[in-house]
């Protein structure tokens, strides 16, 4: 039989009445609250039912079967409430377990200081371990980044294992490169160097693991411009500026260049300044990271400066054996003369011949006059005595060079020309590199020639690439200790540096500079000590700390050499530098990099800018010692006019 629904004429809906009776049967506060709610509901329904369409849906008479259900609910409400309450509690417990198993975790957002929350909901069929149970390891972050502060930084990795009822939840933590960052058994991370490192959380009992990558960044702290003022000539090729980002290992090495007046001088993205019009302007370098600025004043002139004087530094009492050769070393004044082209001639080529690069070769016994002349007519003549052939060297293998000393600046001639030296470098494997775009790439032949040419970088701080590291600087112990006051394990080691420098014929200030640069000012892991086979060893000069595994290589070398204290590491490092570089003739940063005595062998680095960069850093350290005495050793390739360097 069909049951038809009809609209009530007044607000006496059976559901309303049933609920009202339910609350009436309650006692105390519940009854009062229920009565209030039902009263408000009644008023609301009466208001709605003023609309006939709404009333048609609200006020309906329940069919008999539904009426019986409501009657049953009224008569047995306590029997219904108890199972319902038990069900609600059961659901709450299950939900609570799920939340406990997926507890909120701190999530680090790269480039943001805010902490967000990551929640993982894990579904599985049973809380008990079985072959079908899904087992997983989750970490609170998979990619993150932190900045080093004073050479150190800390982070935290936490792990969760699913299901939570697994009996063995032991996690083993490992770091892909402990020279960059280490992690302990609790997931605490300590970073000591910039770079990317991957951490692995391994649940070995079940063969499960998860990895997280951390980008450790060294922020830029400053920018140093070694050259504060330059003069360019209209029609010239310009000059490359090479400011120094501090610290040297800053992660972002990018510099943004701009000229205040592009109508006077322009500057490209590499820092090369070119003259455009006569006048003065500023070229500004700004670090991409941190926005640090450095300026260089650029003066563009039209005047044509001519050669005023020519001086052959080794022209006095020059001699050469028949069949042998010698390079004439010439200084042209003023040093900024526009055209330094020279012409060479011999008055008797049967005795001595001279090339247009100034290389003099003995032909027959006797004396010949050699003349060198500039384009504008300035000239200098000198005599060369050609002696009998040296029978001890019949094949002209003599490679001894005449060293010319001017004050405390020494000029060392080499038989090869600069282009020949550059060609040798370009044939190396790996080839020369240059730092660009945040990494090292292959350098061009022109770029290699620019950095290899002694006349490219010799002003201001750059001249320190020619500093003679075999000479003492006569700096006091007190001065060294004052500088080392905040340099970690190097504090108070002034006397040790001085003694090591004296024993091994190495500049004491250079030893301090080298140790500070390589050990993060005495605070790196290798400087603070690394345990090898139960013995703590130290390495302050980065010896054998190769890029692939600097901590392992450096500590192994220290263990092998017995550097078990900071003092022994200083002495051992000084001895190593002296033995393998200073005593081997590589007594300057330039020679360490290029080794002009034997090019292509035993070179300290592949980065063509290494000597220039190190020179800037070392100059800043030497600036702290006003009483330091300086000596320089400048290479002169065949046919070159050496740069004029001041020892002050």
Coordinates of C-alpha atoms in Angstrom, one line a residue, residues 82-98 127:
X82 CA 26.3 3.0 25.0
X83 CA 27.2 1.1 21.7
X84 CA 27.4 4.4 19.8
X85 CA 29.8 5.8 22.4
X86 CA 32.0 2.6 22.3
X87 CA 32.1 2.9 18.5
X88 CA 33.1 6.6 18.7
X89 CA 35.9 5.8 21.2
X90 CA 37.2 3.0 19.0
X91 CA 37.4 5.2 15.9
X92 CA 39.2 7.9 18.0
X93 CA 41.8 5.3 19.1
X94 CA 42.4 4.2 15.6
X95 CA 42.7 7.7 14.4
X96 CA 45.1 8.5 17.2
X97 CA 47.3 5.6 16.3
X98 CA 47.4 6.8 12.8
X127 CA 50.1 -3.7 12.7

